mmCIF file of C-alpha atoms in Angstrom:
data_model
loop_
_atom_site.group_PDB
_atom_site.id
_atom_site.type_symbol
_atom_site.label_atom_id
_atom_site.label_comp_id
_atom_site.label_asym_id
_atom_site.label_seq_id
_atom_site.Cartn_x
_atom_site.Cartn_y
_atom_site.Cartn_z
ATOM 1 C CA MET A 1 108.373 88.147 37.342
ATOM 2 C CA GLY A 2 105.415 86.018 36.233
ATOM 3 C CA THR A 3 103.815 86.668 32.809
ATOM 4 C CA GLY A 4 100.144 86.257 33.880
ATOM 5 C CA PRO A 5 97.594 88.941 34.465
ATOM 6 C CA GLY A 6 98.791 92.085 36.621
ATOM 7 C CA LEU A 7 97.363 94.774 38.909
ATOM 8 C CA LEU A 8 95.824 96.595 35.938
ATOM 9 C CA SER A 9 94.138 93.452 34.441
ATOM 10 C CA PRO A 10 90.266 93.200 34.540
ATOM 11 C CA LEU A 11 88.760 90.565 36.666
ATOM 12 C CA SER A 12 85.224 88.964 36.841
ATOM 13 C CA VAL A 13 83.968 87.575 40.052
ATOM 14 C CA ASN A 14 80.758 85.562 39.505
ATOM 15 C CA GLY A 15 79.681 88.171 36.990
ATOM 16 C CA LEU A 16 80.871 91.337 38.865
ATOM 17 C CA GLU A 17 83.170 92.955 36.430
ATOM 18 C CA LEU A 18 86.208 94.794 38.012
ATOM 19 C CA ILE A 19 88.217 97.228 35.638
ATOM 20 C CA ASN A 20 91.381 96.198 37.635
ATOM 21 C CA ARG A 21 92.721 94.434 40.630
ATOM 22 C CA ILE A 22 93.134 97.389 43.013
ATOM 23 C CA ALA A 23 90.693 97.045 45.841
ATOM 24 C CA MET A 24 89.888 99.295 48.771
ATOM 25 C CA PRO A 25 89.505 96.995 51.674
ATOM 26 C CA PRO A 26 86.951 97.579 54.315
ATOM 27 C CA MET A 27 88.041 100.101 56.873
ATOM 28 C CA ALA A 28 85.675 101.446 59.688
ATOM 29 C CA ASN A 29 84.915 105.181 59.836
ATOM 30 C CA ASN A 30 82.355 105.035 62.587
ATOM 31 C CA LYS A 31 80.666 108.105 61.036
ATOM 32 C CA ALA A 32 77.124 106.530 60.728
ATOM 33 C CA THR A 33 74.158 107.712 62.746
ATOM 34 C CA LEU A 34 73.270 106.015 66.038
ATOM 35 C CA ALA A 35 70.731 104.030 64.050
ATOM 36 C CA GLY A 36 73.488 102.792 61.799
ATOM 37 C CA ASP A 37 72.308 104.795 58.800
ATOM 38 C CA VAL A 38 74.502 106.245 56.158
ATOM 39 C CA THR A 39 75.483 109.857 56.548
ATOM 40 C CA ASP A 40 76.761 112.433 54.023
ATOM 41 C CA ALA A 41 80.169 112.149 55.632
ATOM 42 C CA ILE A 42 80.356 108.376 54.820
ATOM 43 C CA ILE A 43 79.319 108.930 51.230
ATOM 44 C CA GLU A 44 81.914 111.872 50.910
ATOM 45 C CA HIS A 45 84.557 109.538 52.290
ATOM 46 C CA TYR A 46 83.903 106.864 49.668
ATOM 47 C CA LEU A 47 83.748 109.216 46.702
ATOM 48 C CA LYS A 48 87.095 110.650 47.720
ATOM 49 C CA HIS A 49 88.722 107.342 47.459
ATOM 50 C CA CYS A 50 87.114 105.806 44.438
ATOM 51 C CA ALA A 51 89.306 107.176 41.584
ATOM 52 C CA GLY A 52 91.035 104.412 39.676
ATOM 53 C CA VAL A 53 89.971 101.704 42.025
ATOM 54 C CA GLY A 54 88.662 98.442 40.739
ATOM 55 C CA LEU A 55 86.579 97.341 43.846
ATOM 56 C CA VAL A 56 85.472 99.187 46.899
ATOM 57 C CA ILE A 57 84.463 97.187 49.963
ATOM 58 C CA VAL A 58 82.273 99.292 52.247
ATOM 59 C CA GLU A 59 83.227 98.960 55.943
ATOM 60 C CA HIS A 60 81.756 96.385 58.252
ATOM 61 C CA SER A 61 78.031 96.776 58.919
ATOM 62 C CA TYR A 62 76.290 94.977 61.720
ATOM 63 C CA VAL A 63 73.667 92.475 61.296
ATOM 64 C CA LYS A 64 72.365 92.908 64.789
ATOM 65 C CA PRO A 65 72.566 95.827 67.281
ATOM 66 C CA ALA A 66 74.189 93.520 69.909
ATOM 67 C CA GLY A 67 76.908 92.975 67.253
ATOM 68 C CA ARG A 68 78.087 96.533 66.908
ATOM 69 C CA ALA A 69 81.584 97.179 67.866
ATOM 70 C CA ASN A 70 81.071 100.997 67.940
ATOM 71 C CA PRO A 71 77.830 103.117 68.652
ATOM 72 C CA ASN A 72 78.267 104.927 65.163
ATOM 73 C CA GLN A 73 79.174 101.742 63.179
ATOM 74 C CA LEU A 74 77.247 101.371 59.862
ATOM 75 C CA GLY A 75 74.236 99.069 60.160
ATOM 76 C CA ILE A 76 72.509 96.754 57.819
ATOM 77 C CA HIS A 77 70.185 95.078 60.402
ATOM 78 C CA GLU A 78 66.885 96.842 59.364
ATOM 79 C CA ASP A 79 65.040 97.585 56.201
ATOM 80 C CA SER A 80 65.275 101.251 57.191
ATOM 81 C CA ASN A 81 68.877 101.034 56.580
ATOM 82 C CA VAL A 82 68.470 100.392 52.816
ATOM 83 C CA PRO A 83 67.681 103.758 51.452
ATOM 84 C CA GLY A 84 70.903 105.329 52.789
ATOM 85 C CA LEU A 85 72.888 102.169 51.790
ATOM 86 C CA ALA A 86 71.490 102.548 48.426
ATOM 87 C CA ARG A 87 72.540 106.180 48.113
ATOM 88 C CA LEU A 88 76.107 104.991 48.986
ATOM 89 C CA ALA A 89 75.952 102.177 46.402
ATOM 90 C CA THR A 90 74.725 104.403 43.677
ATOM 91 C CA ALA A 91 77.555 107.055 44.549
ATOM 92 C CA ILE A 92 80.196 104.385 44.404
ATOM 93 C CA LYS A 93 78.917 102.941 41.050
ATOM 94 C CA GLY A 94 78.639 106.369 39.496
ATOM 95 C CA ALA A 95 82.269 107.011 40.509
ATOM 96 C CA GLY A 96 83.493 103.910 38.449
ATOM 97 C CA PRO A 97 84.309 100.975 40.864
ATOM 98 C CA ALA A 98 82.511 97.858 41.413
ATOM 99 C CA SER A 99 81.131 97.881 45.190
ATOM 100 C CA ALA A 100 80.702 95.279 48.027
ATOM 101 C CA ILE A 101 79.626 95.794 51.524
ATOM 102 C CA GLN A 102 80.939 93.754 54.525
ATOM 103 C CA ILE A 103 78.479 92.338 57.114
ATOM 104 C CA THR A 104 79.416 91.286 60.574
ATOM 105 C CA HIS A 105 78.664 90.714 64.112
ATOM 106 C CA ALA A 106 81.447 91.748 66.531
ATOM 107 C CA GLY A 107 80.731 88.818 69.148
ATOM 108 C CA ALA A 108 83.039 89.315 72.093
ATOM 109 C CA ARG A 109 84.869 92.189 70.307
ATOM 110 C CA THR A 110 82.548 94.909 71.684
ATOM 111 C CA THR A 111 81.376 96.148 75.073
ATOM 112 C CA HIS A 112 78.130 96.702 76.732
ATOM 113 C CA ALA A 113 78.534 100.370 76.112
ATOM 114 C CA ALA A 114 78.899 100.068 72.442
ATOM 115 C CA ALA A 115 76.541 97.137 71.768
ATOM 116 C CA GLY A 116 73.735 98.386 74.194
ATOM 117 C CA SER A 117 73.601 94.779 75.555
ATOM 118 C CA GLU A 118 75.677 92.070 77.010
ATOM 119 C CA PRO A 119 78.388 90.920 74.490
ATOM 120 C CA GLU A 120 77.764 87.561 72.836
ATOM 121 C CA GLY A 121 80.341 84.845 71.646
ATOM 122 C CA PRO A 122 80.635 81.191 71.036
ATOM 123 C CA SER A 123 81.957 80.660 74.564
ATOM 124 C CA PRO A 124 82.257 82.607 77.771
ATOM 125 C CA LEU A 125 85.822 83.302 76.930
ATOM 126 C CA PRO A 126 87.410 86.841 76.400
ATOM 127 C CA LEU A 127 89.473 87.610 73.363
ATOM 128 C CA PRO A 128 93.314 87.681 73.898
ATOM 129 C CA ARG A 129 94.178 91.025 75.479
ATOM 130 C CA SER A 130 90.553 91.598 76.534
ATOM 131 C CA ALA A 131 88.677 91.455 79.712
ATOM 132 C CA VAL A 132 85.142 91.201 78.058
ATOM 133 C CA VAL A 133 83.563 87.851 78.919
ATOM 134 C CA PRO A 134 80.744 87.225 76.448
ATOM 135 C CA ARG A 135 77.480 85.409 77.011
ATOM 136 C CA GLU A 136 77.554 82.055 75.228
ATOM 137 C CA LEU A 137 75.134 82.032 72.361
ATOM 138 C CA THR A 138 72.655 79.165 72.421
ATOM 139 C CA PRO A 139 71.676 77.007 69.481
ATOM 140 C CA ALA A 140 68.377 79.066 69.234
ATOM 141 C CA ASP A 141 70.520 82.142 69.189
ATOM 142 C CA LEU A 142 72.698 80.761 66.412
ATOM 143 C CA ALA A 143 69.605 79.871 64.329
ATOM 144 C CA GLU A 144 68.201 83.425 64.784
ATOM 145 C CA LEU A 145 71.566 84.748 63.816
ATOM 146 C CA ILE A 146 71.880 82.844 60.621
ATOM 147 C CA GLY A 147 68.667 84.405 59.472
ATOM 148 C CA MET A 148 70.017 87.995 60.496
ATOM 149 C CA TYR A 149 73.082 87.442 58.318
ATOM 150 C CA ALA A 150 70.728 86.074 55.393
ATOM 151 C CA ASP A 151 68.367 89.248 55.730
ATOM 152 C CA SER A 152 71.413 91.702 55.780
ATOM 153 C CA ALA A 153 72.713 90.128 52.610
ATOM 154 C CA ARG A 154 69.374 90.499 51.075
ATOM 155 C CA ARG A 155 69.523 94.162 52.003
ATOM 156 C CA ALA A 156 72.986 94.564 50.626
ATOM 157 C CA LYS A 157 71.738 93.152 47.162
ATOM 158 C CA ARG A 158 68.628 95.347 47.249
ATOM 159 C CA ALA A 159 70.569 98.386 48.049
ATOM 160 C CA GLY A 160 72.572 97.851 44.834
ATOM 161 C CA PHE A 161 75.890 96.699 46.031
ATOM 162 C CA GLY A 162 77.729 94.413 43.580
ATOM 163 C CA ALA A 163 78.752 91.816 46.170
ATOM 164 C CA VAL A 164 78.339 91.032 49.870
ATOM 165 C CA GLU A 165 81.358 90.171 52.114
ATOM 166 C CA LEU A 166 81.142 88.142 55.402
ATOM 167 C CA HIS A 167 83.660 89.330 57.998
ATOM 168 C CA GLY A 168 85.360 86.201 59.411
ATOM 169 C CA ALA A 169 88.771 87.956 60.444
ATOM 170 C CA HIS A 170 90.249 90.293 63.132
ATOM 171 C CA GLY A 171 88.519 88.604 66.064
ATOM 172 C CA TYR A 172 84.959 89.148 65.064
ATOM 173 C CA LEU A 173 82.266 86.524 65.549
ATOM 174 C CA LEU A 174 82.818 84.183 62.646
ATOM 175 C CA ASN A 175 86.563 84.206 63.470
ATOM 176 C CA GLN A 176 85.732 83.510 67.201
ATOM 177 C CA PHE A 177 83.710 80.474 66.173
ATOM 178 C CA TYR A 178 86.422 79.051 64.077
ATOM 179 C CA SER A 179 89.337 79.576 66.531
ATOM 180 C CA PRO A 180 89.968 76.987 69.352
ATOM 181 C CA LEU A 181 91.085 79.989 71.596
ATOM 182 C CA THR A 182 87.582 81.308 71.662
ATOM 183 C CA ASN A 183 85.358 78.321 70.781
ATOM 184 C CA GLN A 184 85.450 75.628 73.528
ATOM 185 C CA ARG A 185 81.738 74.681 73.074
ATOM 186 C CA ARG A 186 80.654 71.061 73.676
ATOM 187 C CA ASP A 187 77.837 70.995 71.029
ATOM 188 C CA ARG A 188 77.914 70.476 67.390
ATOM 189 C CA TYR A 189 79.436 73.913 66.868
ATOM 190 C CA GLY A 190 82.670 73.153 68.873
ATOM 191 C CA GLY A 191 85.393 70.793 69.226
ATOM 192 C CA SER A 192 87.065 69.660 65.948
ATOM 193 C CA ARG A 193 88.169 71.851 63.068
ATOM 194 C CA GLU A 194 85.208 70.807 61.072
ATOM 195 C CA ALA A 195 82.759 71.502 64.039
ATOM 196 C CA ARG A 196 84.253 74.885 64.673
ATOM 197 C CA LEU A 197 83.692 75.891 61.112
ATOM 198 C CA ARG A 198 79.980 74.539 61.139
ATOM 199 C CA PHE A 199 78.326 77.804 62.105
ATOM 200 C CA VAL A 200 80.451 79.697 59.613
ATOM 201 C CA LEU A 201 79.385 77.421 56.775
ATOM 202 C CA GLU A 202 75.783 77.426 57.796
ATOM 203 C CA VAL A 203 76.025 81.316 57.725
ATOM 204 C CA VAL A 204 77.412 81.024 54.219
ATOM 205 C CA ASP A 205 74.839 78.569 52.972
ATOM 206 C CA ALA A 206 72.080 80.889 54.228
ATOM 207 C CA VAL A 207 73.578 83.909 52.599
ATOM 208 C CA ARG A 208 73.936 82.040 49.291
ATOM 209 C CA THR A 209 70.344 81.045 49.386
ATOM 210 C CA ALA A 210 69.259 84.550 50.207
ATOM 211 C CA VAL A 211 71.120 86.262 47.390
ATOM 212 C CA GLY A 212 70.926 83.549 44.726
ATOM 213 C CA PRO A 213 73.567 81.898 42.598
ATOM 214 C CA GLY A 214 74.373 84.825 40.348
ATOM 215 C CA TYR A 215 75.385 87.217 43.087
ATOM 216 C CA PRO A 216 78.900 87.334 44.434
ATOM 217 C CA VAL A 217 79.447 86.361 48.000
ATOM 218 C CA MET A 218 82.887 87.070 49.550
ATOM 219 C CA TYR A 219 84.419 85.939 52.802
ATOM 220 C CA ARG A 220 87.230 87.913 54.705
ATOM 221 C CA LEU A 221 89.129 84.878 56.278
ATOM 222 C CA GLY A 222 91.204 85.311 59.275
ATOM 223 C CA ALA A 223 93.682 82.587 58.023
ATOM 224 C CA ASP A 224 96.265 82.842 60.918
ATOM 225 C CA ASP A 225 95.331 83.938 64.482
ATOM 226 C CA LEU A 226 98.989 84.808 64.852
ATOM 227 C CA ILE A 227 98.762 83.472 68.430
ATOM 228 C CA ASP A 228 99.947 80.189 69.723
ATOM 229 C CA GLY A 229 97.057 77.589 69.848
ATOM 230 C CA GLY A 230 94.882 79.589 67.495
ATOM 231 C CA ILE A 231 94.082 79.273 63.870
ATOM 232 C CA SER A 232 97.169 78.117 61.895
ATOM 233 C CA PRO A 233 97.967 78.764 58.120
ATOM 234 C CA ASP A 234 96.973 75.077 57.573
ATOM 235 C CA ASP A 235 93.470 75.683 59.114
ATOM 236 C CA GLY A 236 93.182 78.850 56.991
ATOM 237 C CA VAL A 237 93.714 76.665 53.891
ATOM 238 C CA TYR A 238 91.277 74.054 55.071
ATOM 239 C CA ALA A 239 88.621 76.726 55.742
ATOM 240 C CA ALA A 240 89.240 78.356 52.294
ATOM 241 C CA ILE A 241 88.518 74.997 50.656
ATOM 242 C CA GLN A 242 85.360 74.338 52.515
ATOM 243 C CA LEU A 243 84.175 78.070 51.937
ATOM 244 C CA ALA A 244 84.730 77.577 48.266
ATOM 245 C CA ARG A 245 82.735 74.313 48.266
ATOM 246 C CA HIS A 246 79.904 76.188 49.929
ATOM 247 C CA GLY A 247 79.544 78.762 47.265
ATOM 248 C CA VAL A 248 81.929 81.698 48.312
ATOM 249 C CA ASP A 249 83.170 83.355 45.197
ATOM 250 C CA LEU A 250 86.164 85.229 46.545
ATOM 251 C CA ILE A 251 88.472 84.830 49.643
ATOM 252 C CA ASP A 252 89.751 87.976 51.032
ATOM 253 C CA VAL A 253 92.784 86.977 53.211
ATOM 254 C CA SER A 254 93.747 88.779 56.462
ATOM 255 C CA GLY A 255 94.809 87.941 60.082
ATOM 256 C CA GLY A 256 92.685 86.385 62.700
ATOM 257 C CA LEU A 257 92.381 87.026 66.518
ATOM 258 C CA GLY A 258 95.811 88.676 66.492
ATOM 259 C CA GLY A 259 94.582 91.372 64.229
ATOM 260 C CA SER A 260 95.159 92.800 60.703
ATOM 261 C CA GLU A 261 99.092 93.026 61.129
ATOM 262 C CA PRO A 262 101.541 90.572 62.308
ATOM 263 C CA PRO A 263 103.462 92.026 65.295
ATOM 264 C CA GLY A 264 106.633 93.815 64.311
ATOM 265 C CA SER A 265 106.066 93.393 60.533
ATOM 266 C CA ASP A 266 107.106 96.415 58.149
ATOM 267 C CA ARG A 267 107.289 94.122 54.980
ATOM 268 C CA GLU A 268 104.884 95.031 52.248
ATOM 269 C CA GLY A 269 102.313 92.292 51.448
ATOM 270 C CA TYR A 270 102.973 90.572 54.842
ATOM 271 C CA PHE A 271 99.999 88.098 54.415
ATOM 272 C CA ASP A 272 101.281 86.877 50.968
ATOM 273 C CA TYR A 273 102.341 83.601 52.617
ATOM 274 C CA LEU A 274 98.632 82.924 53.360
ATOM 275 C CA SER A 275 97.139 84.170 50.007
ATOM 276 C CA ALA A 276 99.693 82.124 48.067
ATOM 277 C CA ALA A 277 98.783 78.825 49.992
ATOM 278 C CA ILE A 278 95.083 79.515 49.702
ATOM 279 C CA LYS A 279 95.192 80.423 46.064
ATOM 280 C CA ALA A 280 97.180 77.177 45.409
ATOM 281 C CA ALA A 281 94.271 75.303 47.081
ATOM 282 C CA VAL A 282 91.177 76.809 45.465
ATOM 283 C CA SER A 283 89.891 77.890 42.145
ATOM 284 C CA ILE A 284 88.283 81.125 43.105
ATOM 285 C CA PRO A 285 89.827 84.552 43.298
ATOM 286 C CA VAL A 286 91.993 85.348 46.339
ATOM 287 C CA MET A 287 92.496 88.955 47.636
ATOM 288 C CA VAL A 288 95.320 89.931 49.977
ATOM 289 C CA THR A 289 95.722 93.014 52.149
ATOM 290 C CA GLY A 290 98.684 93.850 54.137
ATOM 291 C CA GLY A 291 100.862 97.021 54.172
ATOM 292 C CA VAL A 292 101.169 97.228 50.545
ATOM 293 C CA LYS A 293 102.434 100.763 49.527
ATOM 294 C CA GLN A 294 104.088 100.536 46.138
ATOM 295 C CA PRO A 295 102.243 99.789 42.905
ATOM 296 C CA GLU A 296 104.999 97.645 41.780
ATOM 297 C CA THR A 297 104.626 95.389 44.908
ATOM 298 C CA ALA A 298 100.905 95.019 44.317
ATOM 299 C CA ASP A 299 101.482 94.201 40.653
ATOM 300 C CA ARG A 300 104.187 91.583 41.584
ATOM 301 C CA LEU A 301 101.824 89.764 44.007
ATOM 302 C CA ILE A 302 99.487 89.247 41.240
ATOM 303 C CA ARG A 303 101.954 88.555 38.378
ATOM 304 C CA GLU A 304 103.650 85.878 40.502
ATOM 305 C CA GLY A 305 100.468 84.177 41.279
ATOM 306 C CA GLN A 306 100.287 85.094 45.126
ATOM 307 C CA ALA A 307 96.935 86.867 44.740
ATOM 308 C CA ASP A 308 94.095 87.894 42.272
ATOM 309 C CA LEU A 309 93.379 91.188 43.896
ATOM 310 C CA VAL A 310 95.330 93.476 46.258
ATOM 311 C CA GLY A 311 93.647 95.543 49.012
ATOM 312 C CA ILE A 312 95.288 98.874 49.298
ATOM 313 C CA GLY A 313 94.172 100.435 52.652
ATOM 314 C CA ARG A 314 96.288 102.947 54.472
ATOM 315 C CA ALA A 315 98.312 104.017 51.469
ATOM 316 C CA LEU A 316 94.922 104.894 49.760
ATOM 317 C CA LEU A 317 93.716 106.685 52.713
ATOM 318 C CA ALA A 318 96.879 108.803 52.824
ATOM 319 C CA ASP A 319 96.708 109.457 49.053
ATOM 320 C CA PRO A 320 93.253 109.237 47.368
ATOM 321 C CA ALA A 321 94.948 109.293 43.975
ATOM 322 C CA TRP A 322 97.094 106.287 44.762
ATOM 323 C CA ALA A 323 95.352 103.978 42.235
ATOM 324 C CA VAL A 324 95.454 106.614 39.545
ATOM 325 C CA LYS A 325 99.048 107.455 40.109
ATOM 326 C CA GLY A 326 99.920 103.675 40.424
ATOM 327 C CA ALA A 327 98.315 102.808 37.186
ATOM 328 C CA GLY A 328 100.212 105.573 35.473
ATOM 329 C CA MET A 329 103.470 104.340 36.896
ATOM 330 C CA LEU A 330 102.988 100.801 35.846
ATOM 331 C CA ARG A 331 101.922 101.732 32.294
ATOM 332 C CA ARG A 332 105.046 103.713 31.989
ATOM 333 C CA THR A 333 107.199 100.795 33.078
ATOM 334 C CA ARG A 334 105.620 98.117 30.953
#
């Protein structure tokens, strides 16, 4: 067992102070209005799960209606969304944790029915196990989208969230651009690993400019597509290094096109091989999520240097007091 910081140690992320290293990762509820606005049900959900948590990352919020994955997904695409988001940010802050909100575009991971328009993507290729063929985004579309990500990040800051997270995992648009399985463009945004990451880094640069240097920018990185021919763990490390160089303050490690869980995996912390490799390559904090159920497991991941934060998803949904109970258990055993 390592002797460094543990699960209950505080952490600072570009000035955002966390009381501990327990994070509630972004998990979609699809309880927003059809306009993407916050509802009382969303606020009640987050308040229920704040106890003892260091960081709450609010579920993915679309930067453009065509990027919705679900009609009742939370939106951050218009200034009219800000008052409701501010209510949510204030509620979380009042309950104790630091807060972040994830911003996203679903790309090909949507349908016409959900998005209200033809799905968009880097290339006219369906995602694995999908029949949806998206419209290829033009360079002009990409320039417009970069501005939408930046505007959404400004709204996150104005609403009072302590950080903003870009969603580049689980087969969403930024993941699609980086993966060779879904990006077969012939322009400057496709081809080599460097070129496939170009749009991602341009989005990061615009977001960093929009929120300024003293505001935390996080990135959820699909560091392994879990599919032959897709993003490999080595590609994940390469992307993390570039993201850090472009001003990202925290890498939130997860799976890529293959989803948030390796097939057949029942091991706690199943993405620790990715977080450990990335943590060894960058100097910014690294978060890992992946089937962690026991506080001892989360504590070990941090003490052994495999991550700096641990996302507790399903276990926290199942037991909103997980963090409080876990902290008590760890203190009794130390």
